Coordinates of C-alpha atoms and ligand atoms in Angstrom, one line a residue:
X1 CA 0.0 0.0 0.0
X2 CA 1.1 3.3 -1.0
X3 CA 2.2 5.9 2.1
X4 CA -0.5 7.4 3.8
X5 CA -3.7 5.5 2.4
X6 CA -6.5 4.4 4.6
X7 CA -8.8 1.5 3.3
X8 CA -12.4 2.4 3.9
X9 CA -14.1 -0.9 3.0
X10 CA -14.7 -2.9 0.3
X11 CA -17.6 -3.0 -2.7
X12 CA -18.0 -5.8 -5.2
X13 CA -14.7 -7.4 -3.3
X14 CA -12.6 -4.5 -4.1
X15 CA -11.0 -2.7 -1.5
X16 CA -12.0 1.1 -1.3
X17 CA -9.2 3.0 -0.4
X18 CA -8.2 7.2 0.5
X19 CA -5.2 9.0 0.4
X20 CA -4.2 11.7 3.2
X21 CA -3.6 14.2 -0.2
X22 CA -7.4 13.7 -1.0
X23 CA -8.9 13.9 2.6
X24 CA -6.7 17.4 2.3
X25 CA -8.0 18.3 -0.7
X26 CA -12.0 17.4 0.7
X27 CA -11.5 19.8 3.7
X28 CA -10.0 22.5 0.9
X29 CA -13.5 22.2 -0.6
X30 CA -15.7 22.1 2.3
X31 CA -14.2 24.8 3.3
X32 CA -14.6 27.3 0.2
X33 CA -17.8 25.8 -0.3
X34 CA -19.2 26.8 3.5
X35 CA -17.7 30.3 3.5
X36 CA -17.6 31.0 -0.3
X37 CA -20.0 29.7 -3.4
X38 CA -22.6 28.7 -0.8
X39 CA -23.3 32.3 1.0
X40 CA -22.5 33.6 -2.2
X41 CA -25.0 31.9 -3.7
X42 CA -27.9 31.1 -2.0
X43 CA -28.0 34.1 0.6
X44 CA -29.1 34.8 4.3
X45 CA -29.1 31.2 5.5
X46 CA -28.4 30.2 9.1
X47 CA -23.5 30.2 8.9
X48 CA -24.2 26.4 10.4
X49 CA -26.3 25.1 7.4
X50 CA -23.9 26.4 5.2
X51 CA -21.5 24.1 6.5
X52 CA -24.0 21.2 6.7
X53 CA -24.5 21.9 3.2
X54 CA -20.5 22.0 2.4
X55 CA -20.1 18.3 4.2
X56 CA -22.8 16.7 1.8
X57 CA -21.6 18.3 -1.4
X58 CA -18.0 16.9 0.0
X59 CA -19.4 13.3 1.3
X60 CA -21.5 13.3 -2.5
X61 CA -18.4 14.5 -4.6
X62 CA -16.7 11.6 -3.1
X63 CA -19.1 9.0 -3.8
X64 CA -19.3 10.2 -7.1
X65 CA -15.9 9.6 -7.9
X66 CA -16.0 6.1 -6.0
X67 CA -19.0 5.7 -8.3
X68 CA -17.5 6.6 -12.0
X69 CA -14.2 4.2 -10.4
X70 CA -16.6 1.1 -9.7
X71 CA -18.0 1.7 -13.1
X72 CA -14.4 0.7 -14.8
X73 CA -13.9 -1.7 -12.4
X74 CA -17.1 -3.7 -13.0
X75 CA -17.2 -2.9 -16.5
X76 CA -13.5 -3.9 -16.6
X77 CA -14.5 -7.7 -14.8
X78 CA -16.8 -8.1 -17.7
X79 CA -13.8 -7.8 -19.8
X80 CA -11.9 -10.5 -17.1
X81 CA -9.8 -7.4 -16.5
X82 CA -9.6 -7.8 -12.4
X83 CA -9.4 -4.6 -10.3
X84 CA -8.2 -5.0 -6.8
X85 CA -8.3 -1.7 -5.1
X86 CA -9.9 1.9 -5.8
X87 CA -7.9 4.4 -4.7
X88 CA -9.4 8.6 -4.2
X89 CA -6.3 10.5 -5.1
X90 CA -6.0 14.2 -4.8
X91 CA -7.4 15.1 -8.6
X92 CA -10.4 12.0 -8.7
X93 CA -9.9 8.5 -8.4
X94 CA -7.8 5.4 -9.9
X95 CA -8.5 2.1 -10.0
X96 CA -5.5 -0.7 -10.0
X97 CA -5.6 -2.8 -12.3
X98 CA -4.0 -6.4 -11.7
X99 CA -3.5 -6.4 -15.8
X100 CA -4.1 -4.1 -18.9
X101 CA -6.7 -5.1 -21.6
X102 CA -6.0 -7.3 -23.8
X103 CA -7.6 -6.2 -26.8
X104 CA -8.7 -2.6 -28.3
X105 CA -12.4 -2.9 -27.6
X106 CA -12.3 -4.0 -23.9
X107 CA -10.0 -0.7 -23.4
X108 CA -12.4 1.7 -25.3
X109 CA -15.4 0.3 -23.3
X110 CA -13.3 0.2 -19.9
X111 CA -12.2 3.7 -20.4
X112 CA -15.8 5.0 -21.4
X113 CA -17.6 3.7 -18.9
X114 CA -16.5 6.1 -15.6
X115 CA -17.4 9.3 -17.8
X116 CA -20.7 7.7 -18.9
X117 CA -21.4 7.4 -14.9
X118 CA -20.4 10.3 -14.2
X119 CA -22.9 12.3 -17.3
X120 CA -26.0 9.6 -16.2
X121 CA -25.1 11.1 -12.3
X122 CA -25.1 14.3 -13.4
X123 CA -28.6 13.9 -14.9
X124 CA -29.8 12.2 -12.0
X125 CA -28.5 15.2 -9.7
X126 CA -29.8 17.9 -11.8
X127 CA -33.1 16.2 -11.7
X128 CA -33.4 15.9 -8.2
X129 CA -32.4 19.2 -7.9
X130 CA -35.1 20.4 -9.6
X131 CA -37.7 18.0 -7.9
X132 CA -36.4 19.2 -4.9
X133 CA -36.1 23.0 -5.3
X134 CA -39.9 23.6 -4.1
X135 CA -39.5 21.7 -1.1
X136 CA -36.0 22.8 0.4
X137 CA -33.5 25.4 -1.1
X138 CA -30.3 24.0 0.5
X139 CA -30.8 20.4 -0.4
X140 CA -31.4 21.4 -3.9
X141 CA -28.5 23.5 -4.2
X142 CA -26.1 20.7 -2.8
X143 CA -27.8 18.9 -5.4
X144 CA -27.3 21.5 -8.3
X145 CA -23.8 21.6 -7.0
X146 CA -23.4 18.1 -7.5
X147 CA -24.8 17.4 -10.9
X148 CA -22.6 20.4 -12.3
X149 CA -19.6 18.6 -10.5
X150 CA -20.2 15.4 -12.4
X151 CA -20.6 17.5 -15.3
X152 CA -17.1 18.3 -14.8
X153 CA -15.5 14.7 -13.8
X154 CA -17.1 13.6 -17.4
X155 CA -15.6 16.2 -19.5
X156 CA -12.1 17.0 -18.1
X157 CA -11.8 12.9 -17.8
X158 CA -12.9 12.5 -21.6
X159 CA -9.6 14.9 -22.8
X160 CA -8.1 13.2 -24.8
X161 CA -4.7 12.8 -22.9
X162 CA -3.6 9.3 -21.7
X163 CA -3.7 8.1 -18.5
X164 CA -6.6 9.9 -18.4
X165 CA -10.1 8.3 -19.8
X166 CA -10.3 10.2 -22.7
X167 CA -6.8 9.6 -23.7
X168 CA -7.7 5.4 -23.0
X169 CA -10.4 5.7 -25.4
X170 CA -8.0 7.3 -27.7
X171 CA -5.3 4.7 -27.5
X172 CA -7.6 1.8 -27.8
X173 CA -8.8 3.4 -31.1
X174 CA -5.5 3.8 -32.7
X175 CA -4.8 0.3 -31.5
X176 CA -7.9 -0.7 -33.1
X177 CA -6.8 0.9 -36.6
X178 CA -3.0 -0.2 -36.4
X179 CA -2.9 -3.2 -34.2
X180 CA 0.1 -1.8 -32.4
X181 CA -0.4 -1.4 -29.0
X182 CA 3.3 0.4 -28.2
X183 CA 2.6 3.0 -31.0
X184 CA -0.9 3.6 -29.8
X185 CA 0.8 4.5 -26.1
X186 CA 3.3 6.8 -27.8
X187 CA 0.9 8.7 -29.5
X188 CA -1.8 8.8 -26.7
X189 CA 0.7 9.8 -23.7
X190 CA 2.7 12.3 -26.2
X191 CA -1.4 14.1 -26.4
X192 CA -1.4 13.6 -22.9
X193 CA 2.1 15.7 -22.1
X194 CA 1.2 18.3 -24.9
X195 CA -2.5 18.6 -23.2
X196 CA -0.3 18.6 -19.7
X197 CA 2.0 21.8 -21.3
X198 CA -1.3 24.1 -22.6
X199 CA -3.0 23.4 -19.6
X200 CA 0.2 25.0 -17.4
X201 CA 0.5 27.7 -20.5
X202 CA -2.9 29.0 -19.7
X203 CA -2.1 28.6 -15.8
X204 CA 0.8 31.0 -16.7
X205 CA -1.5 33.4 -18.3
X206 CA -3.9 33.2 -15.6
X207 CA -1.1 34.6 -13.1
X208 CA 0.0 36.8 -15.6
X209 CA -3.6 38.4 -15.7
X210 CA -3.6 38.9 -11.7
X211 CA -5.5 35.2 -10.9
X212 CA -2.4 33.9 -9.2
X213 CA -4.2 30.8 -7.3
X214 CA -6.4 29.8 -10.0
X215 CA -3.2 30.1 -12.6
X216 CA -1.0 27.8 -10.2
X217 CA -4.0 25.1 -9.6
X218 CA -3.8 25.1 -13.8
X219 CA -0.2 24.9 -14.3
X220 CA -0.1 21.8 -11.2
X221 CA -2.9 20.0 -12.8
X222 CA -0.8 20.6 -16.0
X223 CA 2.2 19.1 -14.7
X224 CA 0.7 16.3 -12.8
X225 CA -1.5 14.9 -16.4
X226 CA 2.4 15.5 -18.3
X227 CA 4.4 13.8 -15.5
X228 CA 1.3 10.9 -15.3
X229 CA 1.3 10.6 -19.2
X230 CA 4.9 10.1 -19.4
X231 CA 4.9 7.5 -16.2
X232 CA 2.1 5.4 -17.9
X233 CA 3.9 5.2 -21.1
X234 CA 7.6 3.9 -19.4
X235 CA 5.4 1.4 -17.0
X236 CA 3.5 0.3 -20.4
X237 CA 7.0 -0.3 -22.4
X238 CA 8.5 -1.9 -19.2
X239 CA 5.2 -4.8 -19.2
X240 CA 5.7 -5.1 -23.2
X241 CA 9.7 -6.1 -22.5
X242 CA 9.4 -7.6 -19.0
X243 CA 6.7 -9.5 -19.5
X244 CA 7.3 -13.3 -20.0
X245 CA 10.8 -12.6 -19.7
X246 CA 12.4 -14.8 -17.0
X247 CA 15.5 -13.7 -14.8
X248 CA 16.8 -16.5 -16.5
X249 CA 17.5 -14.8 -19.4
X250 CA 18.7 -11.7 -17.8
X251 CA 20.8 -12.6 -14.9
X252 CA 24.9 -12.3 -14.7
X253 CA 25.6 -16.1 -14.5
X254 CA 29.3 -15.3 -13.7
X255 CA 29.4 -14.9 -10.4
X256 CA 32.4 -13.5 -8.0
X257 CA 31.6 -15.8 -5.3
X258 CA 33.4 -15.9 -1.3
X259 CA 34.9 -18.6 0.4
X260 CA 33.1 -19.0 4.3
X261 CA 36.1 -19.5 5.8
X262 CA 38.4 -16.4 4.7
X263 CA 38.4 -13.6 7.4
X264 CA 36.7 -9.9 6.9
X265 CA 40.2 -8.2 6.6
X266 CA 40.8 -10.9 3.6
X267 CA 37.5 -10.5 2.1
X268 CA 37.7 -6.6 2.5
X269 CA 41.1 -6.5 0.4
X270 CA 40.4 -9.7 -2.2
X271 CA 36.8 -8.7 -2.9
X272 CA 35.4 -5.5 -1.7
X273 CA 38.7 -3.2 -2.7
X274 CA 39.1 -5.2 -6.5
X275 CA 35.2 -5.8 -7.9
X276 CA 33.5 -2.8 -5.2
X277 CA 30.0 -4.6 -5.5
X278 CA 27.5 -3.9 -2.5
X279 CA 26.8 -8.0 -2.1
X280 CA 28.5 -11.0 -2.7
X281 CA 27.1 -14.7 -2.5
X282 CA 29.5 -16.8 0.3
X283 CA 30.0 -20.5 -0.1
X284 CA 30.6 -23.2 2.2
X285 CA 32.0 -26.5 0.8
X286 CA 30.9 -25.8 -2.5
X287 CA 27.5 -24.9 -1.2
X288 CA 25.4 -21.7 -0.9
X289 CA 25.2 -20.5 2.2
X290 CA 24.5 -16.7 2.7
X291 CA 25.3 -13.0 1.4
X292 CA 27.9 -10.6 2.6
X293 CA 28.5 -7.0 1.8
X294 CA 29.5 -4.0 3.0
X295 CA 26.0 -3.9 5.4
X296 CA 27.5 -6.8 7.5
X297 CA 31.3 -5.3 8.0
X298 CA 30.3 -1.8 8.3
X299 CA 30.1 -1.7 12.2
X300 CA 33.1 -4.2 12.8
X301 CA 36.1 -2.7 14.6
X302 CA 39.8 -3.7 12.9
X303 CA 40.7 -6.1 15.3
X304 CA 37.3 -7.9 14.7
X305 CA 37.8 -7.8 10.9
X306 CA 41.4 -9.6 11.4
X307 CA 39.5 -12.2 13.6
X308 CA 35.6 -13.3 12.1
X309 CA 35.3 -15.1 9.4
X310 CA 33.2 -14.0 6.8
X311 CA 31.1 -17.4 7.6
X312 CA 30.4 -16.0 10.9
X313 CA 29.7 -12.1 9.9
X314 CA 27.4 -13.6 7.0
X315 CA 23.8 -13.2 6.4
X316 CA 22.6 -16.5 6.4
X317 CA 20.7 -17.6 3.1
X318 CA 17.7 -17.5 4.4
X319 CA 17.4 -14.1 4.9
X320 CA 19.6 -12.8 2.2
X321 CA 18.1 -11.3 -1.0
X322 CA 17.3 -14.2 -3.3
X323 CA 14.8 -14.8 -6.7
X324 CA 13.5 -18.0 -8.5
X325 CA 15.2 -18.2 -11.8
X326 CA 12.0 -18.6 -13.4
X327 CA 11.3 -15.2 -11.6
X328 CA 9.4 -12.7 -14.0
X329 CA 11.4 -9.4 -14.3
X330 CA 8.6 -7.3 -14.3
X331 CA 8.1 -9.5 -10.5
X332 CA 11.9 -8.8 -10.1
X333 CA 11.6 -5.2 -10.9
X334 CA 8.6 -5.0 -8.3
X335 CA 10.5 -6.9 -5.6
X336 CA 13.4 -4.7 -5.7
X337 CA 11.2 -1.3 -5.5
X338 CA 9.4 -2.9 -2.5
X339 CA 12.9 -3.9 -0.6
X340 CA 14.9 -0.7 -1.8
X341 CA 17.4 -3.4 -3.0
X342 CA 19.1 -3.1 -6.1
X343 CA 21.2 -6.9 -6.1
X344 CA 19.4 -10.0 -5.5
X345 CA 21.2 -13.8 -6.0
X346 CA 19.0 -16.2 -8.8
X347 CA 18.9 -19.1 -6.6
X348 CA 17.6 -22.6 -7.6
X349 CA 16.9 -25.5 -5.2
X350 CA 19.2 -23.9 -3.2
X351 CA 21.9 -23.7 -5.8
X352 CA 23.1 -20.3 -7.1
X353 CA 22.3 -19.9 -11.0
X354 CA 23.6 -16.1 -11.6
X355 CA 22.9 -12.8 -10.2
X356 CA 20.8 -10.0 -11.1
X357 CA 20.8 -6.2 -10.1
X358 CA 18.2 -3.1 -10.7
X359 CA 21.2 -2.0 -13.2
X360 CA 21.0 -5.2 -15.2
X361 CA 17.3 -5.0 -15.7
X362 CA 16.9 -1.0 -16.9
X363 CA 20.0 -2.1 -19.2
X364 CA 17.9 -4.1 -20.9
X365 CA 15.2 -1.8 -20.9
X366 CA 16.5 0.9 -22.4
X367 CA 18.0 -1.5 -24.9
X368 CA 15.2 -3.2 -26.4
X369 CA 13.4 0.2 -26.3
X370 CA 15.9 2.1 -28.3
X371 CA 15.9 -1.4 -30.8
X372 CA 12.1 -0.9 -31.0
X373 CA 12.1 2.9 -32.1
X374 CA 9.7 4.4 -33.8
Ligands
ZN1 ZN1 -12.2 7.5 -15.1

């Protein structure tokens, strides 16, 4: 789980989760809603109901965005496209995805289907707002409020700019017309980082014209869509290479192993000194049997170093950093991000097969990308 998330519950089997930036963001908006549109608006109501009023716009903004996520998700599990978790960021919602689609059609669908929530909500709330409006001002105007809010979600979502909606529904159609899924990422997330730059132009002109908080909302936005289009196009290339790749394929298989019985001070001047690598596999009798590095002798005074062994100082195998050989890299790439460890051994039935590090597998990366072009 990401830092600072809360899971609220769970819907369908998918776990509903918040992050700290968007229960900021919530108290932002109750806040300028009580003291600003609301009195502005509707006047000479009681300061308390305006606040009352604030809470349900915020409480129904956030079910709407739960609501246009869910619709994705369940329209994504007709697709067999599992979503695990719904997460309410700072600018909406996202939904994880355990996989991408798998063809053109299921993507356009999957994509359309939170906007087309979020218009049919819109109607609903503009309705009620008007069934209501006899019967009780301020529960019509949170309603009002609400309908032109999901008017919103539905049109800035359909922009054409990838990660966003829009821009999904605009890669799966240029997937659909060339049947190349890496092209149809480049184009949609290079509309995504151009969308990302005009939005932050016209923030810049909004400052330059005297609206200096509106102008800097514009120009973040701006910057988050760019900075988001170009993270889902690298994490989209790194599944098309990773994929189905094994660390078999990948790993060093020439190893600098250690002997067990050698002490630090010899280890330290053989090892360490000549190759500098942060972790080196130590064997015993021909065996695997642990991980040293520079973590394990750091803390050991001179004398100590001309006395232990490195068999002694060693992390034992079992709780060294190890991988299956038939490891996925994209699982590798994953493990290493969640241990903030860049070197793990490839380890079969106990044997050592190779080793691979973080360097290894953006290597690689960058390789086949640049071999790909376009
Ligand atoms: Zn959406």
């Amino acid at each position: 789980m990401p830092p600072m998330t809360l899971t609220l519950g769970r819907v369908f089997g998918i776990a509903i989760r918040v992050n700290i930036g968007w229960a900021l963001i919530a108290l932002l908006i109750a806040w300028s809603l009580a003291t600003g549109a609301f009195p502005t608006l509707y006047e000479g109501l009681p300061e308390q109901l305006y606040w009352w009023m604030a809470i349900a716009g915020v409480i129904g903004l956030a079910v709407s965005i739960l609501l246009h996520e869910l619709s994705h998700s369940l329209v994504g599990r007709l697709f067999g496209i599992e979503v695990e978790t719904i997460t309410l960021f700072m600018f909406g919602g996202a939904a994880q995805m355990t996989e991408e689609p798998t063809e053109p059609k299921a993507e356009m669908i999957m994509a359309a289907a939170g906007p087309a929530m979020s218009l049919v909500l819109a109607a609903a709330f503009e309705f009620a707002s008007r069934a209501t409006a006899g019967m009780s001002e301020p529960m019509s105007a949170v309603l009002g409020y609400l309908a032109l809010l999901n008017l919103v979600l539905a049109i800035f979502n359909l922009i054409p700019a990838f990660p966003m909606d829009g821009g999904r529904v605009l890669r799966g159609a240029i997937w659909q017309v060339t049947g190349n899924l890496r092209k149809a990422t480049g184009i949609a997330s290079r509309a995504g980082s151009i969308f990302g730059w005009i939005l932050s132009g016209l923030g810049l002109l909004l400052i330059l014209a005297g609206a200096f908080v509106g102008g800097l909302w514009w120009i973040l936005i701006g910057q988050f869509i760019r900075m988001a289009a170009l993270g889902a196009f690298q994490q989209s290339e790194m599944k098309r290479i990773f994929e189905g790749r094994t660390l078999d394929e990948l790993m060093t298989r020439e190893v600098e192993t250690v002997d067990a019985a050698i002490t630090l001070e010899d280890f330290i001047r053989d090892h360490l000194f000549t190759s500098h690598h942060r972790l080196y596999p130590v064997m015993r009798d021909g065996r695997l049997a642990g991980t040293i590095g520079i973590d394990e002798i750091r803390e050991k005074s001179q004398d100590t170093r001309r006395q232990l062994t490195v068999g002694e100082a060693m992390t034992p195998l079992a709780e060294s950093p190890t991988l299956r050989a038939g490891c996925d890299a994209m699982e590798a790439l994953q493990m290493m991000q969640k241990s903030e460890r860049s070197r793990f051994l490839v380890v079969q039935d106990g044997a050592l097969k190779g080793l691979i590090t973080l360097k290894d597998l953006l290597d690689h990366l960058q390789v086949r990308s640049e071999l790909a072009g376009d």
